[in-house]
PDB file of C-alpha atoms and ligand atoms in Angstrom:
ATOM      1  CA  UNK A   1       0.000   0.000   0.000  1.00  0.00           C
ATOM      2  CA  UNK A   2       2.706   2.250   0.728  1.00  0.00           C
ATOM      3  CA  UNK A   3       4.717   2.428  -1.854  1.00  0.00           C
ATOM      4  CA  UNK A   4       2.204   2.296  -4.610  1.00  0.00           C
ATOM      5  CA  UNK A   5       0.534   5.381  -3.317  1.00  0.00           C
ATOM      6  CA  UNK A   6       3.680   7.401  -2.793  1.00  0.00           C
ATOM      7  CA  UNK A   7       4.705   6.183  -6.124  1.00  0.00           C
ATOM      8  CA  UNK A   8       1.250   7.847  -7.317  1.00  0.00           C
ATOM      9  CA  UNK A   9       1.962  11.049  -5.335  1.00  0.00           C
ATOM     10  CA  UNK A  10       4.845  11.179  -7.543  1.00  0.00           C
ATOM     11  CA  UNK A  11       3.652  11.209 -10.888  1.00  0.00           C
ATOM     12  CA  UNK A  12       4.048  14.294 -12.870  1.00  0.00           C
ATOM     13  CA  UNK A  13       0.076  14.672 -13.907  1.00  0.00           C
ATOM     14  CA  UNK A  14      -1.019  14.501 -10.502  1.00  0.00           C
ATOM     15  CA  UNK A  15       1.567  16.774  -8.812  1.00  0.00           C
ATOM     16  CA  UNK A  16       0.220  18.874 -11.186  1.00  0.00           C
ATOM     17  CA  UNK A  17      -3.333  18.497 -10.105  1.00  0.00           C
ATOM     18  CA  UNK A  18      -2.568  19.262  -6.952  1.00  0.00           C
ATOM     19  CA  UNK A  19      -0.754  22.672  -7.820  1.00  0.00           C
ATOM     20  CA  UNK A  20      -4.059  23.979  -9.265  1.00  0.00           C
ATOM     21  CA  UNK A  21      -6.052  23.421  -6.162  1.00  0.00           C
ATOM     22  CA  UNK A  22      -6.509  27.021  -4.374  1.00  0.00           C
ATOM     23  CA  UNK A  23      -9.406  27.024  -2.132  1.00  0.00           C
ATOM     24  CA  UNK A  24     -10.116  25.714   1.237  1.00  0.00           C
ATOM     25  CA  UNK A  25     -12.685  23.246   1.775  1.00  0.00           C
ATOM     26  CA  UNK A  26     -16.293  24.509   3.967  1.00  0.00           C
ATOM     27  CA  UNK A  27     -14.996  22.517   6.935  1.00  0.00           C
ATOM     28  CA  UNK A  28     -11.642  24.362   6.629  1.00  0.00           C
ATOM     29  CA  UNK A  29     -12.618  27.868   6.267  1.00  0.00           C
ATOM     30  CA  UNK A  30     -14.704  27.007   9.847  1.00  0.00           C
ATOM     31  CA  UNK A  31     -11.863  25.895  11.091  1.00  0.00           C
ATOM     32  CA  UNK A  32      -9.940  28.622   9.861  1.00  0.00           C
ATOM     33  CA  UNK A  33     -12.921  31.253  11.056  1.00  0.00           C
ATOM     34  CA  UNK A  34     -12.337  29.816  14.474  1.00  0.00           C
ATOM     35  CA  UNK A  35      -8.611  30.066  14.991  1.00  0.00           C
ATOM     36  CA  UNK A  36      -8.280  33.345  13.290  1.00  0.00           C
ATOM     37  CA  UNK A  37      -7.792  35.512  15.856  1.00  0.00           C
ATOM     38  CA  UNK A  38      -4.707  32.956  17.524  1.00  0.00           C
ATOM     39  CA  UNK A  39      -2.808  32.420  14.149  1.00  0.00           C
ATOM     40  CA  UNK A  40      -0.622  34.803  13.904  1.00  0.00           C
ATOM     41  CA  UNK A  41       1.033  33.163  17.613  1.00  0.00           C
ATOM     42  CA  UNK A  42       0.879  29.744  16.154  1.00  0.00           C
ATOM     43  CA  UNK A  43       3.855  27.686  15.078  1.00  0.00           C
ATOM     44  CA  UNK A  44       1.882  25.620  12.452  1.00  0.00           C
ATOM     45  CA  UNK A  45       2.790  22.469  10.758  1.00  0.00           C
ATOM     46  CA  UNK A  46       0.961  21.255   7.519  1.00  0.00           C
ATOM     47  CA  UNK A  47       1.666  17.867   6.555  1.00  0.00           C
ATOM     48  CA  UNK A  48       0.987  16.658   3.273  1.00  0.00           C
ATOM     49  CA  UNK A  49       1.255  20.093   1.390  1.00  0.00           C
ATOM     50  CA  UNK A  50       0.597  18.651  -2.313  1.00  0.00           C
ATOM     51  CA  UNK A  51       1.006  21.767  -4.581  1.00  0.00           C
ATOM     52  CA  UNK A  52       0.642  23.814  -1.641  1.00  0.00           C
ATOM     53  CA  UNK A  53      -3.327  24.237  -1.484  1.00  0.00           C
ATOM     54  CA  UNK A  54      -3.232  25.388   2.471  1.00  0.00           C
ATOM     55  CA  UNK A  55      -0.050  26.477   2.064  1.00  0.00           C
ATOM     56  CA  UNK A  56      -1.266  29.492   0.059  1.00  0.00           C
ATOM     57  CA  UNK A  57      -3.895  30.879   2.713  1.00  0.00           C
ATOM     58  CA  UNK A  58      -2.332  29.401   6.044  1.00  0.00           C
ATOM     59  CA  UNK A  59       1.864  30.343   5.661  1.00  0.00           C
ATOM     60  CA  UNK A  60       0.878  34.141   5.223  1.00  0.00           C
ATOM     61  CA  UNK A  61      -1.308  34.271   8.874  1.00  0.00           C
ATOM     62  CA  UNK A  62       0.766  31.924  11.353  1.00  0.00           C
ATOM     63  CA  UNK A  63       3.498  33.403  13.461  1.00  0.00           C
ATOM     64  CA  UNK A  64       5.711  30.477  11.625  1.00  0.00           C
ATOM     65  CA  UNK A  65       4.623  27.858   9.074  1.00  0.00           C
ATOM     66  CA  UNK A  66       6.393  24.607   8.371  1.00  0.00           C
ATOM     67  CA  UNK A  67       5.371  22.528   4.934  1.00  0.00           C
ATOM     68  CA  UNK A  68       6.290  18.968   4.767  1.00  0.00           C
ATOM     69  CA  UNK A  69       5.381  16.420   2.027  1.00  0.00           C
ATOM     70  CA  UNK A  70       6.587  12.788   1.822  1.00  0.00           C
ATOM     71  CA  UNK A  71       6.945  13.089  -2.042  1.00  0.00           C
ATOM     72  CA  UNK A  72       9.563  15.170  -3.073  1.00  0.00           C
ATOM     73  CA  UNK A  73       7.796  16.001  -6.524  1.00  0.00           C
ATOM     74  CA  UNK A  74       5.697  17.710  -4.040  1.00  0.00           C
ATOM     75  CA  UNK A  75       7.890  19.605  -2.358  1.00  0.00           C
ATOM     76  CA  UNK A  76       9.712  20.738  -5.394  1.00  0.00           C
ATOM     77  CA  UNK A  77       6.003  21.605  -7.044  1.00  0.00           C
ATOM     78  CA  UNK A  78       5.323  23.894  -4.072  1.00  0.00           C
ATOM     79  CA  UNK A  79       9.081  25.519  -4.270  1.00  0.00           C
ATOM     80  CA  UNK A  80       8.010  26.739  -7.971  1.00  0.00           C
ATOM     81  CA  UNK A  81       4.591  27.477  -6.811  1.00  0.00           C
ATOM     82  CA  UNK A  82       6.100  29.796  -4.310  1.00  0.00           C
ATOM     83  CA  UNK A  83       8.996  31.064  -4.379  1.00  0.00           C
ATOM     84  CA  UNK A  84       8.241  34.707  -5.567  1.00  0.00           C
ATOM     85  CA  UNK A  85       5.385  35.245  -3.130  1.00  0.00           C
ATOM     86  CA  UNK A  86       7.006  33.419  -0.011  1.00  0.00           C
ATOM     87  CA  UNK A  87      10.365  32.951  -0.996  1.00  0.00           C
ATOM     88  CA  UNK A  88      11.687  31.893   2.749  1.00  0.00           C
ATOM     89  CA  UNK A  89       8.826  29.462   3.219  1.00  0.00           C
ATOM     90  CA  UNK A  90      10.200  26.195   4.675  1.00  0.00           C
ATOM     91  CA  UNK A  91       9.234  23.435   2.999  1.00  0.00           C
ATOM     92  CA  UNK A  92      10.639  19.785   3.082  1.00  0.00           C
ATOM     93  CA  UNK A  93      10.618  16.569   2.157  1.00  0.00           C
ATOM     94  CA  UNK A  94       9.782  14.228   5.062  1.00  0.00           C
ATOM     95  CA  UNK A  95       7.330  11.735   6.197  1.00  0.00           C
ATOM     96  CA  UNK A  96       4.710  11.836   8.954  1.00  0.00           C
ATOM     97  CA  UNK A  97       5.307   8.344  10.481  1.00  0.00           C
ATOM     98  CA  UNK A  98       8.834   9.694  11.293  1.00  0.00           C
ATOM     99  CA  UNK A  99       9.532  13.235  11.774  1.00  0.00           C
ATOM    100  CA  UNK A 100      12.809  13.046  13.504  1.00  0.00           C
ATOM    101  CA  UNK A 101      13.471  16.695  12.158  1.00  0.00           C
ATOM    102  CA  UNK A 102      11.185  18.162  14.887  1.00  0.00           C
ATOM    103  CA  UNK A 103      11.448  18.483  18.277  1.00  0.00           C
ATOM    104  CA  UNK A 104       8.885  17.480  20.918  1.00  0.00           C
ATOM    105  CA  UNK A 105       6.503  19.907  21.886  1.00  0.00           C
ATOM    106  CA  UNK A 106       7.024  22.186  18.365  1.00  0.00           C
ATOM    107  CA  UNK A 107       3.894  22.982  17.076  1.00  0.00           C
ATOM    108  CA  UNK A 108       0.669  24.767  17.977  1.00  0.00           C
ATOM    109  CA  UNK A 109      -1.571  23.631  15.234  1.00  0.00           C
ATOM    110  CA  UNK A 110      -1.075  20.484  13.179  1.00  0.00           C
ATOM    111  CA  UNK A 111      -2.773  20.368   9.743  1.00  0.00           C
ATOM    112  CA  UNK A 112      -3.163  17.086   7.543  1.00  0.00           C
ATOM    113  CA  UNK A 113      -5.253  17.838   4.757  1.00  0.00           C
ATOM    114  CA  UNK A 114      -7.675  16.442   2.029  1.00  0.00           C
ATOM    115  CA  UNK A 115      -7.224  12.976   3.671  1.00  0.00           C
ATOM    116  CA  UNK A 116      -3.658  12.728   3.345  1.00  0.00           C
ATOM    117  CA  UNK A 117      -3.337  10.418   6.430  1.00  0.00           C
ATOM    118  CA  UNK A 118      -5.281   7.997   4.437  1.00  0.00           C
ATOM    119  CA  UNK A 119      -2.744   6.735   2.345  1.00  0.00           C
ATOM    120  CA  UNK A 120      -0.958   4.419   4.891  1.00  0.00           C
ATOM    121  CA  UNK A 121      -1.857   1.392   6.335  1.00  0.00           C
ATOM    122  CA  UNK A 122      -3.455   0.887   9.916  1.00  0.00           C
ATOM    123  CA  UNK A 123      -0.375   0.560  11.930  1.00  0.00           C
ATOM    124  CA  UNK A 124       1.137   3.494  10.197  1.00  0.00           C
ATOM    125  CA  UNK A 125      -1.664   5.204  11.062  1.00  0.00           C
ATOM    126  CA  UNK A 126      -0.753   5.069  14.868  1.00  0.00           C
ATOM    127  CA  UNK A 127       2.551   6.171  14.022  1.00  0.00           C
ATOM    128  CA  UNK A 128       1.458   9.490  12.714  1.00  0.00           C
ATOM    129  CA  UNK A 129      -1.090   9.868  15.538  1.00  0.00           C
ATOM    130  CA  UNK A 130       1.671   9.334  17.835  1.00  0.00           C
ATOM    131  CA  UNK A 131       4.227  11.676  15.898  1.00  0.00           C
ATOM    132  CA  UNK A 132       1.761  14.452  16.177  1.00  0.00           C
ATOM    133  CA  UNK A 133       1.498  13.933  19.425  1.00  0.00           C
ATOM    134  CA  UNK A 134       4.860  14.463  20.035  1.00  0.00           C
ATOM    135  CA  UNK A 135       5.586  17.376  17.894  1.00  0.00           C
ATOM    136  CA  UNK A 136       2.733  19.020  19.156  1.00  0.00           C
ATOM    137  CA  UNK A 137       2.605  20.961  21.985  1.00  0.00           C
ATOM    138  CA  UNK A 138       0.004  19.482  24.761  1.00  0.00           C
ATOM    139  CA  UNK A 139      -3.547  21.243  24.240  1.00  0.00           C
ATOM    140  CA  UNK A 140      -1.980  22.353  20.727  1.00  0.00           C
ATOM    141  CA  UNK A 141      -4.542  21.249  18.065  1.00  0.00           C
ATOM    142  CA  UNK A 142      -4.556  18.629  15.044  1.00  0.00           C
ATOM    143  CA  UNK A 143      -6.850  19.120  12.492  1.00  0.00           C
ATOM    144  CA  UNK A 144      -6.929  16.412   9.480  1.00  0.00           C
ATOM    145  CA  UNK A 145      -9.752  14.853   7.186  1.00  0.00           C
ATOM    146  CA  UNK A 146     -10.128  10.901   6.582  1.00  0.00           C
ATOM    147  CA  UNK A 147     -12.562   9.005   4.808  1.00  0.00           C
ATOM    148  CA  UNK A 148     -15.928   7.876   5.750  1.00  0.00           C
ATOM    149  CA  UNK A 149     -16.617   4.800   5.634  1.00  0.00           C
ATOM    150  CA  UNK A 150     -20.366   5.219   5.519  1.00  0.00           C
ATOM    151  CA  UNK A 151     -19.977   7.217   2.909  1.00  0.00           C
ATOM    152  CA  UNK A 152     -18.250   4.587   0.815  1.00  0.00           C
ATOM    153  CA  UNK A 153     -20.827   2.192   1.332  1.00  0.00           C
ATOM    154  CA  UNK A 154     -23.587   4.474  -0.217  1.00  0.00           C
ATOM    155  CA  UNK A 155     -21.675   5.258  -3.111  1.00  0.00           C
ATOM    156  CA  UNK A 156     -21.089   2.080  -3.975  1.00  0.00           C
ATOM    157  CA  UNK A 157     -24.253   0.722  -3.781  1.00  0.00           C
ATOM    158  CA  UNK A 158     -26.623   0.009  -6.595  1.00  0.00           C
ATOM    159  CA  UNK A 159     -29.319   1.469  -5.161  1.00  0.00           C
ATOM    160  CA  UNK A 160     -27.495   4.909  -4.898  1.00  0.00           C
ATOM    161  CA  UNK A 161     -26.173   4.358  -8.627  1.00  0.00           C
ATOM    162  CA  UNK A 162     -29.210   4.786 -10.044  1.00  0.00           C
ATOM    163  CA  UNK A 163     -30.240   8.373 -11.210  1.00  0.00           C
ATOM    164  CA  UNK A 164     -33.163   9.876 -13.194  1.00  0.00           C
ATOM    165  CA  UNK A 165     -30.067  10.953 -16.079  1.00  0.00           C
ATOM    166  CA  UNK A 166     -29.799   7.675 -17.792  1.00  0.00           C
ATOM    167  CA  UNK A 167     -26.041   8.947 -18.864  1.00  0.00           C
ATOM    168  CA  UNK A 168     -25.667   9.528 -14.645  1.00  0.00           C
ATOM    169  CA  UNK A 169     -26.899   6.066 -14.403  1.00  0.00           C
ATOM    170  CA  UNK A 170     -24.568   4.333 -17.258  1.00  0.00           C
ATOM    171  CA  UNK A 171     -21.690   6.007 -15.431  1.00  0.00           C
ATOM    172  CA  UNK A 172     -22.491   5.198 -11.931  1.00  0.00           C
ATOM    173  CA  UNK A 173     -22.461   1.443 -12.997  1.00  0.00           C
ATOM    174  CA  UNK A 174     -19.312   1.283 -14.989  1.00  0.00           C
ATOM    175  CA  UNK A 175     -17.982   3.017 -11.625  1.00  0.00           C
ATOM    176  CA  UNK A 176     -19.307   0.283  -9.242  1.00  0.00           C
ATOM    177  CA  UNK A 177     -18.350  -2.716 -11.515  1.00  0.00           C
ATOM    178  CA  UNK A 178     -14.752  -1.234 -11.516  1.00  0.00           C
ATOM    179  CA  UNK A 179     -15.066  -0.664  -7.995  1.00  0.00           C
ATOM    180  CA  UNK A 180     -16.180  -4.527  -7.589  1.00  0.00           C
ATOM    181  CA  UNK A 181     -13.239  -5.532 -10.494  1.00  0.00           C
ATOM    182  CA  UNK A 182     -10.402  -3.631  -8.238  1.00  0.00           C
ATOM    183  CA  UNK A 183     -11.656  -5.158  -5.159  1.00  0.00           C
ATOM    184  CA  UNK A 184     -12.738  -8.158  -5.025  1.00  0.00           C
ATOM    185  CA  UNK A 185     -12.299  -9.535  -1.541  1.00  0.00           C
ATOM    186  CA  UNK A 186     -14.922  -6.544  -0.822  1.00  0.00           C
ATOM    187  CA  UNK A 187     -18.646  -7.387   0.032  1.00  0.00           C
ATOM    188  CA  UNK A 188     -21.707  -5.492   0.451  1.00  0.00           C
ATOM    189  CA  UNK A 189     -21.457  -7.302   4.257  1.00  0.00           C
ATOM    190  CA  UNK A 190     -18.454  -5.443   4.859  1.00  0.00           C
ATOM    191  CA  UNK A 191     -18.921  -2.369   3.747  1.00  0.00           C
ATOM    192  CA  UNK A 192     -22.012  -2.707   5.807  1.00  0.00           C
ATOM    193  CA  UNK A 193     -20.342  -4.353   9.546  1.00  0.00           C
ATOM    194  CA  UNK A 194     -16.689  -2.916   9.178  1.00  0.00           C
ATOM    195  CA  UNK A 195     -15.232  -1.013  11.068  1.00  0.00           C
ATOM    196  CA  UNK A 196     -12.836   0.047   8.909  1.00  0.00           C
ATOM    197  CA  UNK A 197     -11.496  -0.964   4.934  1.00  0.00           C
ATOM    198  CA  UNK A 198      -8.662  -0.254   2.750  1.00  0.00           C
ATOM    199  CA  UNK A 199      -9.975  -0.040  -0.735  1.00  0.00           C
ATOM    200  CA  UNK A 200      -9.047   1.100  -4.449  1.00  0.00           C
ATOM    201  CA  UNK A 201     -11.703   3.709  -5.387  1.00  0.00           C
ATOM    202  CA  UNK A 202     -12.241   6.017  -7.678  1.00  0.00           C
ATOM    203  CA  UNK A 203      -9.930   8.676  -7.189  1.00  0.00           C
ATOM    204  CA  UNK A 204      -6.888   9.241  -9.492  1.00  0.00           C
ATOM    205  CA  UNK A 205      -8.345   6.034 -11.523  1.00  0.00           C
ATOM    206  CA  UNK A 206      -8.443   3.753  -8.708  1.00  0.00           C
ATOM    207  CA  UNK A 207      -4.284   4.285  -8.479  1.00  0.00           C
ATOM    208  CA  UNK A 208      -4.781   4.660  -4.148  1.00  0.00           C
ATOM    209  CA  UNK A 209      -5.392   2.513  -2.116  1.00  0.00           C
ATOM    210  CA  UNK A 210      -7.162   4.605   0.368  1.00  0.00           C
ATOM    211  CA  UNK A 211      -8.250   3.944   4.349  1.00  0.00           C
ATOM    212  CA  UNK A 212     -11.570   4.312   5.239  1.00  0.00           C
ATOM    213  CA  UNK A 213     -13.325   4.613   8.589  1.00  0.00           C
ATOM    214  CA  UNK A 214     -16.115   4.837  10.524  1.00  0.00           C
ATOM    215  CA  UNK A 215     -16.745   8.509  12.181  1.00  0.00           C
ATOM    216  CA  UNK A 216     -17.404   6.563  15.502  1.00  0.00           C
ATOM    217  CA  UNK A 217     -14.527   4.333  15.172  1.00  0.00           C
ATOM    218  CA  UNK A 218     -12.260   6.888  14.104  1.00  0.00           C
ATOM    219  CA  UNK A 219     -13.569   8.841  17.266  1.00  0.00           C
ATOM    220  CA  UNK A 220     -12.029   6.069  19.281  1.00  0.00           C
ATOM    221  CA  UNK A 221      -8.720   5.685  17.405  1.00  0.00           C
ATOM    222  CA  UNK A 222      -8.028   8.979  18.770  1.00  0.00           C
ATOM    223  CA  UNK A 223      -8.158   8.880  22.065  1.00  0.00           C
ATOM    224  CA  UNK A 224      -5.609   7.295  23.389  1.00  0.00           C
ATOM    225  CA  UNK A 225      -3.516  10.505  21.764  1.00  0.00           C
ATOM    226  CA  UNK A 226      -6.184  13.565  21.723  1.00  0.00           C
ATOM    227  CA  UNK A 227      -8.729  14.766  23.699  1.00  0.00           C
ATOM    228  CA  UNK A 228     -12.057  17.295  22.928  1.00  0.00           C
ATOM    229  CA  UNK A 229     -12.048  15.848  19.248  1.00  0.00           C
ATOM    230  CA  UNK A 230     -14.931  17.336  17.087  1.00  0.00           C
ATOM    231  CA  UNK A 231     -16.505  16.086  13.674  1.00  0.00           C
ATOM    232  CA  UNK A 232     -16.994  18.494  11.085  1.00  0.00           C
ATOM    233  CA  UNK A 233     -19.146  17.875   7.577  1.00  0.00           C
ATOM    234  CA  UNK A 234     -16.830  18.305   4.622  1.00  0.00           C
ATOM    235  CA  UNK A 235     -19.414  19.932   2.797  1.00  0.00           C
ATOM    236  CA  UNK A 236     -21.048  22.213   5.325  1.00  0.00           C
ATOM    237  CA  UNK A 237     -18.451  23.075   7.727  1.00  0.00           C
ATOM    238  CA  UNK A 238     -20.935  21.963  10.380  1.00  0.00           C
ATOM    239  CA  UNK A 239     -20.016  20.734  13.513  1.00  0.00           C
ATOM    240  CA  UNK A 240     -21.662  16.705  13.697  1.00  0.00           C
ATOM    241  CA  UNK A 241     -22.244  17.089  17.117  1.00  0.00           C
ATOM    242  CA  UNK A 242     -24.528  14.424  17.968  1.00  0.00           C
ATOM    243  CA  UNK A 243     -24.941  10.862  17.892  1.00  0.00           C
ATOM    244  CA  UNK A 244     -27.570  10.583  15.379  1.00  0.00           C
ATOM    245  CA  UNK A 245     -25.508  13.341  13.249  1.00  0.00           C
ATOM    246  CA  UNK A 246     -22.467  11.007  13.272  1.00  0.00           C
ATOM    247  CA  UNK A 247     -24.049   7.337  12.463  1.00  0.00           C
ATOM    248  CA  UNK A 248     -26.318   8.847   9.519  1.00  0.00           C
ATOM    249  CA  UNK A 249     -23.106  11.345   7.993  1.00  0.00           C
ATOM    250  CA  UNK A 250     -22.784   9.572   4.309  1.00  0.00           C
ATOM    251  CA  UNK A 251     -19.855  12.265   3.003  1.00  0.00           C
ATOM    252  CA  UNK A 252     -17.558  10.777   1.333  1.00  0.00           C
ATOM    253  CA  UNK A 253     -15.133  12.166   4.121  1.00  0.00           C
ATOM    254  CA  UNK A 254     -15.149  14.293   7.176  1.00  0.00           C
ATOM    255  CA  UNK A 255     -12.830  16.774   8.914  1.00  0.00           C
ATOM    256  CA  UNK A 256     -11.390  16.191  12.940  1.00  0.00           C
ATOM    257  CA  UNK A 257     -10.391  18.784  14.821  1.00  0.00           C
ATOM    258  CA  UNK A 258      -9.002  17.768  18.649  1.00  0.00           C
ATOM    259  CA  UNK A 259      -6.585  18.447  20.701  1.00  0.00           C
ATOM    260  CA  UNK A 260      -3.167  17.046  21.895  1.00  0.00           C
ATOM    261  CA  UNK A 261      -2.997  15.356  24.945  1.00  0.00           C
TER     262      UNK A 261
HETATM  263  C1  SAM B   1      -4.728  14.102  -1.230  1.00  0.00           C
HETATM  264  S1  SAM B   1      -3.188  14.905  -1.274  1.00  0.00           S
HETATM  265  C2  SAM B   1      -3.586  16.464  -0.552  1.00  0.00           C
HETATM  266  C3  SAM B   1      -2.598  17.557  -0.830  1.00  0.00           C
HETATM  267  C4  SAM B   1      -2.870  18.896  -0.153  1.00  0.00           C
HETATM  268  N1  SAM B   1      -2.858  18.777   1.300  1.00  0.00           N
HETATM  269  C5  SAM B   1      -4.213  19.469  -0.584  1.00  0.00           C
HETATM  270  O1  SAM B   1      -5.088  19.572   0.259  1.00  0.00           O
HETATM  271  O2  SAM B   1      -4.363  19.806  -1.759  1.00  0.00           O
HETATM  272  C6  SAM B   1      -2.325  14.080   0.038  1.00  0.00           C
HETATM  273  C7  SAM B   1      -0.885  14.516   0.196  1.00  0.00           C
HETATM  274  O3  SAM B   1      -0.358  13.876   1.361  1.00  0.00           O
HETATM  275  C8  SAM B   1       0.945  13.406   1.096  1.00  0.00           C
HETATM  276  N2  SAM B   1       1.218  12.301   2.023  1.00  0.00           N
HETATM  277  C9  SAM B   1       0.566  11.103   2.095  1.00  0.00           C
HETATM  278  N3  SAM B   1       1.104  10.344   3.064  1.00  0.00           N
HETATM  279  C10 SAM B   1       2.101  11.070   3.620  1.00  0.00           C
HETATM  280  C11 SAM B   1       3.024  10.819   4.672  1.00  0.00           C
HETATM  281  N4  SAM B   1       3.045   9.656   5.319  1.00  0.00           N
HETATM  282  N5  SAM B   1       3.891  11.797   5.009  1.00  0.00           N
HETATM  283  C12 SAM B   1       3.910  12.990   4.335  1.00  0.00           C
HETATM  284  N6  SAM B   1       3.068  13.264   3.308  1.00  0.00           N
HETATM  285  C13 SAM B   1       2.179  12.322   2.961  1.00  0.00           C
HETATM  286  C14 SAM B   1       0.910  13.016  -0.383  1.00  0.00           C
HETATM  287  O4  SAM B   1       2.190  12.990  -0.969  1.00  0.00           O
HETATM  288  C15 SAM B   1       0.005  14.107  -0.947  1.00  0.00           C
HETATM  289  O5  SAM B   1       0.753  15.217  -1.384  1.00  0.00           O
END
């Protein structure tokens, strides 16, 4: 899983996807909103820059801003991207299951956008949690986005493939028979009962292999690192504050904001 996906985080055409990406996402400008008025004290570190999507509106507002990307395509993207606006921006190439480059206790606010922590396997996954944790300072925040698994399991549904646009409908199919094609040790039972899944879907053309989890689960995963963890729609920016709000959410994924312990 690993290296495939950084392999696809390397390719020219999507490095260059990601370096047209410019605005934030509803549940970012919230999150944003809120810590407005505290940014400009904040030592921030954004993991997983891609072509530098939050680097463009976060660097300019935090007292200091740190950029790190495991794929050095990306990195070298965002130098290009950047270096007549920002030209002292530090970016670098480094990975967030080992980021001996930082201190403990370094960072006020921890960003990992657009679902980058997705891309690693479960184990891994606990290794970031835990490097954040470190290189955060205690009741500094960590804000990332993963996906949701309940939103997978609507998507790829044949009820939910069916539209009144018979073109909407022809698509929809080919997408769930190529979703059933690339992974076949997936059932409608799991996508129903698990907690969590690894899966090849449709982004990039079914390159990733992408983690997906359950709000409530991932609520869980976290605590043993983070405390006061909130759920915010992707779409809305709304804070899921409830129960109910959490076990019906069908996005395809969902921002957490919490903070370190
Ligand atoms: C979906 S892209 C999002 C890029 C950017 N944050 C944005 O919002 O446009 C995910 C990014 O995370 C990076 N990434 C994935 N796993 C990583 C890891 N373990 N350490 C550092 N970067 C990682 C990828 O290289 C990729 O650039």
């Amino acid at each position: 899983m690993n290296d495939q996906n950084q392999r696809t985080y390397a390719s020219a055409g999507i490095v260059w996807y990601y370096t047209q990406l410019n605005q934030l996402q509803p549940a970012e400008q919230v999150i944003l909103d809120r810590f407005k008025p505290q940014l400009s004290s904040m030592r921030m570190l954004d993991i997983g820059i891609g072509g530098g999507r939050t680097t463009n509106v976060f660097a300019p507002l935090v007292k200091e801003y740190v950029g790190i990307d495991y794929s050095a395509e990306m990195v070298a993207a965002c130098q290009k991207r950047f270096a007549k606006n920002l030209p002292s921006l530090a970016l670098e190439i480094a990975d967030a299951r080992a980021m001996q480059q930082f201190a403990d206790d370094s960072f006020d606010f921890i960003l990992f956008s657009f679902n980058g922590i997705d891309y690693v396997p479960e184990g891994d996954r606990l290794k970031i949690f835990e490097e954040v944790k470190r290189v955060g300072k205690s009741g500094g925040y960590f804000c990332f986005s993963s996906h949701n698994l309940q939103g997978l399991q609507k998507t790829f549904s044949l009820k939910a493939s069916m539209s009144l646009n018979p073109l909407q409908t022809y698509v929809n199919l080919v997408m769930l028979a190529l979703f059933k094609v690339l992974n076949p040790t997936v059932n409608a039972h799991q996508l129903a009962t698990a907690d969590r899944l690894i899966v090849r879907d449709e982004s990039h053309n079914f390159r990733l292999r992408t983690y997906y989890i359950r709000p409530a689960a991932q609520l869980k995963q976290l605590e043993p690192y983070f405390y006061n963890a909130e759920v915010y729609s992707w779409q809305s920016g709304r804070n899921l504050s409830t129960q109910d709000a959490l076990v019906q959410n069908e996005e395809l994924w969902l921002y957490y904001l919490c903070q370190i312990s």
